[in-house]
Tab-separated table of C-alpha atoms and ligand atoms in Angstrom:
chain	number	residue	atom	x	y	z
Y	11	MET	CA	22.250	26.871	-29.787
Y	12	GLN	CA	24.521	24.529	-28.765
Y	13	GLY	CA	24.407	25.983	-25.409
Y	14	LEU	CA	20.558	24.836	-25.514
Y	15	GLU	CA	21.246	21.554	-26.950
Y	16	MET	CA	23.538	21.068	-23.442
Y	17	ASP	CA	21.397	22.612	-21.376
Y	18	GLU	CA	18.859	19.836	-23.238
Y	19	GLN	CA	20.844	17.154	-22.681
Y	20	SER	CA	22.226	17.658	-19.050
Y	21	ASN	CA	18.483	17.585	-18.457
Y	22	SER	CA	18.063	14.027	-19.949
Y	23	ASN	CA	16.751	11.012	-18.454
Y	24	ALA	CA	19.803	9.467	-19.183
Y	25	ASN	CA	22.096	12.165	-18.072
Y	26	LEU	CA	19.708	12.653	-14.130
Y	27	MET	CA	19.851	8.249	-13.809
Y	28	HIS	CA	23.578	8.999	-14.381
Y	29	ARG	CA	23.864	11.720	-11.678
Y	30	ARG	CA	21.511	9.731	-9.655
Y	31	ALA	CA	23.579	6.618	-10.284
Y	32	ASN	CA	26.829	8.460	-8.592
Y	33	ALA	CA	24.750	10.106	-5.776
Y	34	ILE	CA	22.412	8.268	-4.549
Y	35	PRO	CA	23.039	4.928	-2.765
Y	36	ARG	CA	21.838	1.798	-4.438
Y	37	GLY	CA	19.678	0.720	-1.647
Y	38	ILE	CA	17.008	3.508	-2.392
Y	39	GLY	CA	15.409	0.810	-5.518
Y	40	ASN	CA	14.363	1.662	-8.715
Y	41	ALA	CA	11.685	0.506	-10.450
Y	42	HIS	CA	11.625	3.179	-13.769
Y	43	PRO	CA	14.693	5.034	-15.877
Y	44	VAL	CA	12.641	8.330	-15.401
Y	45	PHE	CA	13.046	11.674	-13.982
Y	46	VAL	CA	9.392	13.372	-13.526
Y	47	GLU	CA	8.605	17.169	-15.139
Y	48	ARG	CA	4.902	17.098	-13.918
Y	49	ALA	CA	1.765	14.990	-13.699
Y	50	GLU	CA	-2.163	15.458	-13.978
Y	51	ASN	CA	-4.300	12.892	-12.674
Y	52	GLY	CA	-3.300	9.737	-14.218
Y	53	GLU	CA	-0.795	10.407	-16.012
Y	54	ILE	CA	3.048	11.348	-16.134
Y	55	TRP	CA	5.578	13.992	-18.031
Y	56	ASP	CA	8.826	13.162	-18.046
Y	57	VAL	CA	11.600	15.611	-18.300
Y	58	GLU	CA	11.673	14.366	-22.151
Y	59	GLY	CA	8.358	15.348	-22.396
Y	60	LYS	CA	7.342	11.607	-22.777
Y	61	ARG	CA	3.786	10.464	-21.810
Y	62	TYR	CA	2.541	7.756	-19.209
Y	63	ILE	CA	-0.284	6.559	-18.376
Y	64	ASP	CA	0.304	5.888	-14.273
Y	65	PHE	CA	-0.420	2.576	-12.596
Y	66	CYS	CA	1.065	3.301	-9.456
Y	67	ALA	CA	-0.430	6.288	-8.114
Y	68	GLY	CA	3.050	7.035	-6.330
Y	69	ILE	CA	2.398	3.112	-4.425
Y	70	ALA	CA	-1.483	3.614	-3.998
Y	71	VAL	CA	-1.030	7.286	-2.749
Y	72	VAL	CA	-2.394	9.358	-5.383
Y	73	ASN	CA	-6.141	7.691	-5.235
Y	74	THR	CA	-7.635	11.104	-5.514
Y	75	GLY	CA	-5.004	11.606	-8.623
Y	76	HIS	CA	-2.278	13.651	-9.048
Y	77	ARG	CA	-3.013	17.130	-8.565
Y	78	HIS	CA	-6.477	16.870	-7.538
Y	79	PRO	CA	-8.058	20.852	-7.454
Y	80	LYS	CA	-9.758	20.423	-4.258
Y	81	VAL	CA	-6.629	18.997	-2.589
Y	82	GLU	CA	-4.264	21.395	-3.938
Y	83	GLU	CA	-6.559	24.269	-3.158
Y	84	ALA	CA	-6.507	23.107	0.147
Y	85	ILE	CA	-2.429	22.730	0.422
Y	86	ALA	CA	-2.052	26.383	-0.710
Y	87	LYS	CA	-4.922	27.752	1.540
Y	88	GLN	CA	-3.212	26.115	4.189
Y	89	ASN	CA	0.405	27.242	3.305
Y	90	ALA	CA	-0.414	30.540	2.787
Y	91	ARG	CA	-1.870	30.703	6.335
Y	92	PHE	CA	1.488	29.057	8.479
Y	93	SER	CA	3.358	25.807	7.541
Y	94	HIS	CA	4.535	24.515	10.174
Y	95	THR	CA	4.013	25.008	14.119
Y	96	CYS	CA	4.469	21.265	15.279
Y	97	PHE	CA	1.728	20.523	16.919
Y	98	GLN	CA	2.597	19.545	20.196
Y	99	VAL	CA	3.766	23.065	20.189
Y	100	ALA	CA	0.851	25.034	19.183
Y	101	ALA	CA	-2.042	22.815	17.805
Y	102	TYR	CA	-3.908	23.820	14.810
Y	103	GLU	CA	-7.854	22.708	14.388
Y	104	SER	CA	-7.091	20.508	11.125
Y	105	TYR	CA	-5.105	17.931	13.031
Y	106	VAL	CA	-8.365	17.834	15.187
Y	107	GLU	CA	-10.692	17.903	12.390
Y	108	LEU	CA	-8.783	14.933	10.704
Y	109	ALA	CA	-8.690	13.074	14.211
Y	110	GLU	CA	-12.422	13.360	14.329
Y	111	ARG	CA	-13.085	12.641	10.942
Y	112	LEU	CA	-11.049	9.349	11.302
Y	113	SER	CA	-12.338	7.623	14.109
Y	114	GLU	CA	-15.855	8.208	12.517
Y	115	LEU	CA	-14.980	6.816	9.258
Y	116	ALA	CA	-12.597	3.532	10.746
Y	117	PRO	CA	-14.546	0.218	11.171
Y	118	GLY	CA	-15.839	-0.118	14.687
Y	119	ASP	CA	-18.967	1.628	16.790
Y	120	PHE	CA	-16.727	2.270	20.102
Y	121	ASP	CA	-15.213	5.192	21.660
Y	122	LYS	CA	-12.104	5.961	19.245
Y	123	LYS	CA	-9.898	8.375	18.777
Y	124	ALA	CA	-6.694	9.069	16.355
Y	125	PHE	CA	-3.019	10.629	16.092
Y	126	PHE	CA	-0.769	11.142	13.100
Y	127	MET	CA	2.797	10.404	12.301
Y	128	THR	CA	4.446	11.293	8.484
Y	129	THR	CA	5.117	7.834	7.304
Y	130	GLY	CA	3.587	4.497	6.926
Y	131	ALA	CA	6.561	3.309	9.351
Y	132	GLU	CA	5.997	5.326	11.971
Y	133	ALA	CA	2.365	4.478	11.892
Y	134	VAL	CA	3.121	0.481	12.506
Y	135	GLU	CA	5.770	1.494	15.034
Y	136	ASN	CA	3.319	3.853	16.873
Y	137	ALA	CA	0.719	1.394	16.761
Y	138	VAL	CA	2.724	-1.260	18.484
Y	139	LYS	CA	3.864	1.099	21.637
Y	140	VAL	CA	0.518	1.378	21.952
Y	141	ALA	CA	-0.332	-2.511	22.076
Y	142	ARG	CA	2.517	-3.220	24.391
Y	143	HIS	CA	1.788	-0.564	26.669
Y	144	PHE	CA	-2.259	-0.653	27.091
Y	145	THR	CA	-1.844	-5.103	27.315
Y	146	GLY	CA	1.866	-4.707	29.409
Y	147	ARG	CA	2.931	-7.621	26.502
Y	148	SER	CA	5.710	-7.564	24.892
Y	149	ALA	CA	5.585	-9.578	22.029
Y	150	VAL	CA	3.900	-9.190	18.178
Y	151	ILE	CA	2.864	-11.600	15.482
Y	152	SER	CA	2.592	-10.956	12.102
Y	153	PHE	CA	2.374	-12.874	8.912
Y	154	ASP	CA	5.011	-14.452	6.463
Y	155	GLY	CA	5.036	-12.093	3.463
Y	156	ALA	CA	3.238	-9.168	5.011
Y	157	PHE	CA	4.666	-5.738	4.710
Y	158	HIS	CA	4.962	-2.865	7.251
Y	159	GLY	CA	7.646	-0.406	6.762
Y	160	ARG	CA	11.745	-0.140	7.027
Y	161	THR	CA	12.123	0.677	10.470
Y	162	LEU	CA	13.426	-0.948	13.461
Y	163	MET	CA	9.576	-2.291	14.610
Y	164	ALA	CA	8.231	-2.717	11.367
Y	165	MET	CA	10.904	-4.378	9.744
Y	166	ALA	CA	10.803	-7.397	12.060
Y	167	LEU	CA	7.222	-7.302	11.456
Y	168	THR	CA	7.701	-7.833	7.837
Y	169	GLY	CA	7.852	-11.317	6.416
Y	170	LYS	CA	10.138	-10.985	3.388
Y	171	VAL	CA	13.593	-11.867	3.951
Y	172	THR	CA	15.175	-9.893	1.202
Y	173	PRO	CA	15.866	-7.589	0.239
Y	174	TYR	CA	14.126	-6.203	3.941
Y	175	LYS	CA	15.914	-7.730	6.380
Y	176	ALA	CA	19.293	-9.624	5.234
Y	177	GLY	CA	22.138	-7.964	7.094
Y	178	PHE	CA	20.063	-5.191	9.100
Y	179	GLY	CA	20.057	-7.303	11.806
Y	180	PRO	CA	19.771	-7.505	14.744
Y	181	MET	CA	15.941	-7.568	14.431
Y	182	ALA	CA	13.466	-6.375	17.226
Y	183	ALA	CA	12.802	-8.611	19.484
Y	184	GLU	CA	9.870	-10.432	20.706
Y	185	VAL	CA	8.548	-10.361	16.706
Y	186	TYR	CA	6.381	-14.176	15.462
Y	187	GLN	CA	5.606	-14.605	12.564
Y	188	ALA	CA	2.187	-16.921	11.189
Y	189	PRO	CA	1.626	-18.396	7.617
Y	190	PHE	CA	-1.004	-15.984	5.966
Y	191	PRO	CA	-3.884	-18.344	4.013
Y	192	SER	CA	-3.599	-18.223	0.041
Y	193	GLU	CA	-5.459	-20.579	-1.067
Y	194	PHE	CA	-4.357	-19.715	-4.459
Y	195	HIS	CA	-0.467	-20.872	-3.064
Y	196	GLY	CA	-2.237	-23.860	-1.297
Y	197	ILE	CA	-2.330	-22.500	1.858
Y	198	SER	CA	-5.997	-22.577	3.560
Y	199	VAL	CA	-7.575	-20.826	6.565
Y	200	GLU	CA	-7.229	-23.663	8.677
Y	201	ASP	CA	-2.930	-23.777	7.978
Y	202	ALA	CA	-3.252	-20.310	8.934
Y	203	VAL	CA	-4.667	-20.986	12.592
Y	204	HIS	CA	-3.023	-23.978	12.704
Y	205	GLY	CA	0.455	-22.017	12.480
Y	206	LEU	CA	-0.540	-19.322	15.049
Y	207	ASN	CA	-1.469	-22.622	17.444
Y	208	ARG	CA	1.589	-23.666	16.569
Y	209	LEU	CA	3.492	-20.176	17.620
Y	210	PHE	CA	1.493	-20.441	20.813
Y	211	LYS	CA	2.798	-24.196	21.910
Y	212	TYR	CA	6.349	-23.827	20.941
Y	213	SER	CA	7.264	-20.195	20.453
Y	214	VAL	CA	5.330	-17.316	22.879
Y	215	ASP	CA	2.784	-17.880	25.601
Y	216	PRO	CA	-0.692	-16.473	24.006
Y	217	GLU	CA	-0.850	-14.508	27.489
Y	218	ARG	CA	2.293	-12.388	26.096
Y	219	VAL	CA	1.727	-11.123	22.973
Y	220	ALA	CA	0.390	-7.743	22.513
Y	221	ALA	CA	-1.056	-7.630	19.151
Y	222	ILE	CA	-1.425	-9.404	16.221
Y	223	ILE	CA	-0.997	-6.934	13.111
Y	224	VAL	CA	-2.566	-7.851	9.827
Y	225	GLU	CA	-3.146	-6.353	5.941
Y	226	PRO	CA	-6.700	-7.555	5.061
Y	227	VAL	CA	-5.143	-7.715	1.761
Y	228	GLN	CA	-1.691	-8.486	1.786
Y	229	GLY	CA	0.208	-5.638	-0.821
Y	230	GLU	CA	3.474	-6.166	-1.108
Y	231	GLY	CA	3.505	-9.604	-0.282
Y	232	GLY	CA	1.789	-10.110	-3.862
Y	233	TYR	CA	-2.130	-8.815	-3.657
Y	234	ILE	CA	-3.542	-11.672	-1.620
Y	235	PRO	CA	-6.803	-10.683	-0.271
Y	236	GLY	CA	-7.786	-12.308	3.683
Y	237	SER	CA	-10.825	-13.683	3.812
Y	238	ALA	CA	-13.528	-13.344	6.063
Y	239	GLU	CA	-13.142	-16.708	7.999
Y	240	PHE	CA	-9.322	-16.265	8.402
Y	241	LEU	CA	-10.281	-12.589	10.199
Y	242	ARG	CA	-12.875	-13.082	12.607
Y	243	ALA	CA	-10.559	-16.387	13.294
Y	244	LEU	CA	-8.177	-14.026	14.284
Y	245	ARG	CA	-10.188	-11.980	15.907
Y	246	GLY	CA	-11.259	-15.126	18.151
Y	247	ILE	CA	-8.040	-15.489	19.051
Y	248	CYS	CA	-7.570	-12.425	19.674
Y	249	ASP	CA	-10.816	-11.844	22.031
Y	250	GLN	CA	-9.781	-15.346	23.513
Y	251	TYR	CA	-6.159	-13.909	25.083
Y	252	GLY	CA	-7.023	-9.927	24.975
Y	253	ILE	CA	-4.916	-10.037	22.017
Y	254	LEU	CA	-5.113	-6.589	20.411
Y	255	MET	CA	-5.855	-7.093	16.716
Y	256	ILE	CA	-4.380	-4.106	14.468
Y	257	ALA	CA	-5.481	-3.790	10.987
Y	258	ASP	CA	-2.425	-2.156	8.795
Y	259	GLU	CA	-4.783	-0.467	6.095
Y	260	ILE	CA	-1.546	1.602	5.032
Y	261	GLN	CA	-2.547	0.628	1.272
Y	262	THR	CA	-5.779	-0.992	1.406
Y	263	GLY	CA	-6.927	1.736	3.039
Y	264	VAL	CA	-9.002	5.184	1.655
Y	265	GLY	CA	-10.979	3.759	-0.712
Y	266	ARG	CA	-8.400	1.476	-2.503
Y	267	THR	CA	-10.078	-2.097	-1.823
Y	268	GLY	CA	-13.785	-0.556	-2.799
Y	269	LYS	CA	-14.911	0.346	0.524
Y	270	MET	CA	-13.160	3.289	2.842
Y	271	PHE	CA	-11.249	0.440	4.896
Y	272	ALA	CA	-11.046	-3.239	3.840
Y	273	MET	CA	-11.643	-4.931	6.832
Y	274	GLU	CA	-15.602	-3.896	6.349
Y	275	HIS	CA	-15.516	-6.251	3.501
Y	276	PHE	CA	-15.039	-9.327	6.519
Y	277	GLY	CA	-16.930	-7.893	8.754
Y	278	VAL	CA	-14.113	-7.545	11.608
Y	279	VAL	CA	-13.310	-5.183	13.369
Y	280	PRO	CA	-9.883	-3.971	14.300
Y	281	ASP	CA	-8.588	-2.413	18.069
Y	282	ILE	CA	-6.490	-0.087	15.647
Y	283	THR	CA	-6.063	0.393	12.428
Y	284	THR	CA	-2.780	2.073	10.347
Y	285	MET	CA	-3.074	4.720	7.552
Y	286	ALA	CA	-1.331	6.311	5.479
Y	287	LYS	CA	-0.426	6.675	1.051
Y	288	GLY	CA	-4.000	7.331	-0.203
Y	289	LEU	CA	-4.840	9.921	3.217
Y	290	GLY	CA	-2.687	12.686	1.401
Y	291	GLY	CA	-3.823	12.562	-1.316
Y	292	GLY	CA	0.021	12.681	-1.898
Y	293	MET	CA	1.164	14.396	1.392
Y	294	PRO	CA	2.726	12.675	3.684
Y	295	ILE	CA	0.469	11.145	6.190
Y	296	SER	CA	-0.123	8.720	8.494
Y	297	ALA	CA	-2.488	7.626	11.141
Y	298	VAL	CA	-2.987	5.698	14.328
Y	299	VAL	CA	-6.779	5.209	14.625
Y	300	GLY	CA	-8.249	2.781	17.313
Y	301	ARG	CA	-10.295	2.086	20.991
Y	302	ALA	CA	-9.999	5.348	22.570
Y	303	ASP	CA	-9.609	3.400	26.043
Y	304	VAL	CA	-6.246	1.735	24.013
Y	305	LEU	CA	-4.459	5.197	22.487
Y	306	ASP	CA	-5.352	7.304	25.641
Y	307	SER	CA	-3.037	4.768	27.804
Y	308	ILE	CA	0.065	6.521	26.892
Y	309	PRO	CA	0.893	9.456	28.938
Y	310	PRO	CA	1.807	12.870	27.384
Y	311	GLY	CA	4.723	13.338	25.448
Y	312	GLY	CA	4.887	9.345	25.089
Y	313	LEU	CA	3.451	9.938	21.535
Y	314	GLY	CA	4.517	13.124	18.728
Y	315	SER	CA	7.107	13.849	16.498
Y	316	THR	CA	8.036	16.943	15.018
Y	317	TYR	CA	6.588	17.036	11.230
Y	318	ALA	CA	3.735	14.361	12.358
Y	319	GLY	CA	0.316	15.733	11.279
Y	320	HIS	CA	2.091	18.346	9.539
Y	321	PRO	CA	-0.558	21.062	8.814
Y	322	MET	CA	-0.378	21.104	4.909
Y	323	ALA	CA	-1.067	16.987	5.279
Y	324	CYS	CA	-4.150	17.452	7.397
Y	325	ALA	CA	-5.366	19.888	5.331
Y	326	ALA	CA	-4.807	17.323	2.196
Y	327	ALA	CA	-6.240	14.716	4.364
Y	328	LEU	CA	-9.364	16.971	4.834
Y	329	ALA	CA	-9.801	17.314	1.553
Y	330	VAL	CA	-9.155	13.979	0.346
Y	331	LEU	CA	-11.867	12.613	2.329
Y	332	GLU	CA	-14.206	15.148	0.697
Y	333	VAL	CA	-13.322	13.862	-3.280
Y	334	MET	CA	-13.677	10.556	-2.102
Y	335	ARG	CA	-16.860	11.136	-0.748
Y	336	GLU	CA	-18.253	13.829	-3.731
Y	337	GLU	CA	-16.747	11.402	-6.354
Y	338	GLN	CA	-17.829	8.334	-4.683
Y	339	LEU	CA	-14.564	6.769	-5.115
Y	340	CYS	CA	-15.237	3.490	-3.592
Y	341	GLU	CA	-17.649	2.631	-5.858
Y	342	ARG	CA	-15.611	3.978	-8.688
Y	343	SER	CA	-12.395	1.556	-7.207
Y	344	ALA	CA	-15.110	-1.259	-7.151
Y	345	ALA	CA	-15.560	-0.505	-10.662
Y	346	ILE	CA	-11.886	-0.210	-11.713
Y	347	GLY	CA	-11.709	-3.507	-10.543
Y	348	VAL	CA	-14.447	-4.992	-12.067
Y	349	ARG	CA	-13.195	-3.489	-15.503
Y	350	LEU	CA	-9.807	-4.605	-14.772
Y	351	ARG	CA	-10.294	-8.304	-14.003
Y	352	ASN	CA	-12.940	-9.025	-16.851
Y	353	ARG	CA	-10.129	-7.927	-18.960
Y	354	PHE	CA	-7.720	-10.134	-17.830
Y	355	HIS	CA	-9.654	-13.120	-16.962
Y	356	THR	CA	-10.550	-13.007	-20.893
Y	357	LEU	CA	-6.801	-12.608	-21.526
Y	358	GLN	CA	-5.809	-15.535	-18.777
Y	359	LYS	CA	-7.825	-17.998	-21.104
Y	360	ASN	CA	-5.146	-17.920	-24.063
Y	361	VAL	CA	-2.192	-17.560	-21.841
Y	362	ARG	CA	-1.155	-20.190	-19.551
Y	363	GLU	CA	1.430	-18.246	-17.222
Y	364	ILE	CA	-0.738	-15.990	-16.113
Y	365	ALA	CA	-1.581	-18.381	-13.254
Y	366	ASP	CA	-3.928	-15.937	-11.213
Y	367	ILE	CA	-5.909	-13.207	-11.110
Y	368	ARG	CA	-7.161	-11.476	-7.840
Y	369	GLY	CA	-8.072	-7.909	-5.994
Y	370	LEU	CA	-10.167	-6.611	-3.942
Y	371	GLY	CA	-11.870	-3.316	-5.414
Y	372	ALA	CA	-9.410	-1.301	-7.699
Y	373	MET	CA	-6.531	-3.284	-6.221
Y	374	THR	CA	-5.632	-6.097	-8.822
Y	375	GLY	CA	-2.940	-8.595	-8.871
Y	376	ILE	CA	-2.124	-10.451	-11.962
Y	377	GLU	CA	0.503	-13.483	-10.961
Y	378	PHE	CA	3.019	-15.143	-14.034
Y	379	THR	CA	4.080	-18.922	-13.071
Y	380	ARG	CA	5.835	-21.104	-15.738
Y	381	ASP	CA	4.907	-24.736	-15.234
Y	382	GLY	CA	3.407	-24.215	-11.916
Y	383	VAL	CA	7.127	-21.960	-10.891
Y	384	PRO	CA	6.525	-18.315	-9.673
Y	385	ALA	CA	8.121	-16.791	-13.424
Y	386	PRO	CA	9.357	-13.331	-11.928
Y	387	ASP	CA	11.556	-12.780	-15.547
Y	388	LEU	CA	7.719	-12.565	-16.847
Y	389	ALA	CA	6.320	-9.876	-14.011
Y	390	ASN	CA	9.792	-7.760	-14.994
Y	391	GLY	CA	9.233	-8.528	-18.916
Y	392	VAL	CA	5.869	-6.804	-18.542
Y	393	LYS	CA	6.717	-3.688	-16.855
Y	394	THR	CA	9.920	-3.351	-19.034
Y	395	LEU	CA	8.179	-3.342	-22.381
Y	396	ALA	CA	4.889	-1.075	-20.674
Y	397	PHE	CA	7.142	1.363	-19.522
Y	398	GLU	CA	9.043	1.619	-22.938
Y	399	LYS	CA	4.861	1.898	-24.737
Y	400	GLY	CA	4.188	4.621	-21.691
Y	401	LEU	CA	2.640	2.780	-18.996
Y	402	LEU	CA	4.023	2.558	-15.534
Y	403	LEU	CA	3.567	-0.137	-13.419
Y	404	LEU	CA	5.188	-2.207	-10.473
Y	405	THR	CA	5.244	-5.629	-9.700
Y	406	CYS	CA	4.935	-7.595	-5.677
Y	407	GLY	CA	5.098	-10.933	-4.419
Y	408	SER	CA	7.645	-13.134	-2.064
Y	409	TYR	CA	8.838	-14.202	-5.677
Y	410	GLY	CA	8.481	-10.939	-7.378
Y	411	ASN	CA	6.368	-12.640	-10.269
Y	412	VAL	CA	2.886	-10.471	-9.440
Y	413	LEU	CA	2.381	-7.517	-11.877
Y	414	ARG	CA	-0.052	-5.146	-9.424
Y	415	LEU	CA	-2.482	-2.267	-10.496
Y	416	MET	CA	-2.600	0.849	-8.095
Y	417	LEU	CA	-4.553	2.769	-10.382
Y	418	PRO	CA	-5.115	6.610	-9.209
Y	419	LEU	CA	-9.407	5.997	-8.858
Y	420	THR	CA	-10.106	9.252	-10.394
Y	421	ILE	CA	-8.548	7.710	-14.090
Y	422	THR	CA	-10.680	8.263	-16.819
Y	423	ASP	CA	-11.723	4.556	-18.550
Y	424	GLU	CA	-10.209	5.504	-21.745
Y	425	LEU	CA	-7.098	5.589	-20.225
Y	426	ILE	CA	-7.729	2.209	-17.956
Y	427	ASP	CA	-8.283	0.863	-21.259
Y	428	GLU	CA	-5.185	2.058	-23.244
Y	429	GLY	CA	-3.443	0.972	-20.217
Y	430	ILE	CA	-4.643	-2.274	-20.376
Y	431	ASP	CA	-3.984	-2.987	-24.024
Y	432	ILE	CA	-0.389	-2.088	-23.181
Y	433	ILE	CA	-0.573	-4.540	-20.737
Y	434	GLU	CA	-1.913	-7.148	-22.583
Y	435	GLN	CA	0.270	-6.670	-25.787
Y	436	ALA	CA	3.366	-6.752	-23.606
Y	437	ILE	CA	1.979	-10.346	-22.277
Y	438	LEU	CA	1.469	-11.608	-25.201
Y	439	THR	CA	4.548	-10.550	-27.328
Y	440	LEU	CA	6.510	-11.817	-23.911
Y	441	THR	CA	4.313	-15.662	-23.964
Y	442	THR	CA	3.686	-16.170	-27.525
Y	443	ALA	CA	6.398	-18.783	-28.047
Y	444	SER	CA	4.898	-20.761	-24.719
Y	445	GLN	CA	1.403	-20.166	-26.343
Y	446	LEU	CA	2.928	-22.448	-29.428
Y	447	GLU	CA	4.295	-25.211	-28.099
Y	448	PRO	CA	1.887	-28.497	-28.242
Y	449	ALA	CA	-0.321	-28.802	-25.218
F	511	PMP	N1	1.990	-0.815	5.467
F	511	PMP	C1	1.720	-1.724	4.174
F	511	PMP	C2	0.594	-2.493	4.162
F	511	PMP	C3	2.798	-0.609	3.598
F	511	PMP	O1	1.945	-1.241	2.607
F	511	PMP	C4	3.478	0.594	3.199
F	511	PMP	C5	4.295	0.526	2.247
F	511	PMP	N2	4.251	-0.130	1.174
F	511	PMP	C6	3.923	0.371	4.676
F	511	PMP	C7	3.309	0.114	5.583
F	511	PMP	C8	5.338	1.213	5.051
F	511	PMP	O2	4.869	2.425	4.999
F	511	PMP	P1	5.970	3.797	4.569
F	511	PMP	O3	6.490	3.370	2.678
F	511	PMP	O4	5.426	5.313	3.915
F	511	PMP	O5	6.954	3.881	5.679
């Protein structure tokens, strides 16, 4: 009996957190002090049997829910045949089929090709390699607040110093950042375009710029949607100077914004699209999809990676694309977004710290301020209270004051409402005092 208790205890969240702290460096962040036992669609159970509603989806990854039966089946079937041969050594059809499917689905009616990597950052690195090789130019432009990953080029492209860049220099050379427009933060499209033109005047010859990389909706930067006006202006600038436009759809892609790819909302066609996260339904896979002439510029051997386009991940991705279509998850994503934002707009009427509610499709952000000043303590406080009540949430934003909601697109309305109730309660608890102040 005592032995059993010891066993149970040694598997507690607290014990595992202790071992984590001793074994894992601090740099690997930790949003919740919890260890997972199992997960199913929109729910996760921890090692102590506590159940959580999952509004994180593994950071916008399991768009088709945890353990979707069709995705599970595809992975199991593939594993029963072979798990790894390395596509460059001995190829398999699923890689080719996935490239064909994504080339059909990605924006643009020109000839497209696709190749695969494992992580989002690798897709970004490779998109830049391709753009440099094709254009024969070396400079790359990204945006303030952007997030493109933690590897050298992706880190340099990322527009937030702490914790992503501080102490990790020197950065990859010839990377420049321009302002990203955000009406709420007082940066107009005109300001953003002006910022780019300033770069061209003072910092880099536009004729030396290989690519501009942009998230159609900034993710880590605060869930800030771009606009048709801005993205069209960017497209125009790219065309004017022969610069390639890379849409980083790693977080926005695969239905997250209510369309397969967020760029479809804006009627703007990039030359290259990067994808990852939702594509594999939980298996690690990323993609670079784009103009065939651009991607074909690199000679054999210039692209590739041992695990890239892993057979199990390709099988999972093909199943994900089928599930997205069969279950109309783009439409569902749009409906989830409306449901979330309606409820929070109602709440906003009584909570002045809710400064902004924004998003596209299911991708929804709630920004907190106090007297106009970013209030990361509120965003974090809501996250912590929600965790105690059994809901997993994450924050984002340049000041960490935005709650971001990333629901599996297969989640039920009941679970969504239960999750919203928890957030609402947490917000009311943490902001009641300020409501009592005289107006
Ligand atoms: N680009 C965007 C837009 C992202 O949101 C992320 C991940 N949050 C990345 C790139 C990097 O992806 P990964 O963590 O898989 O390297």
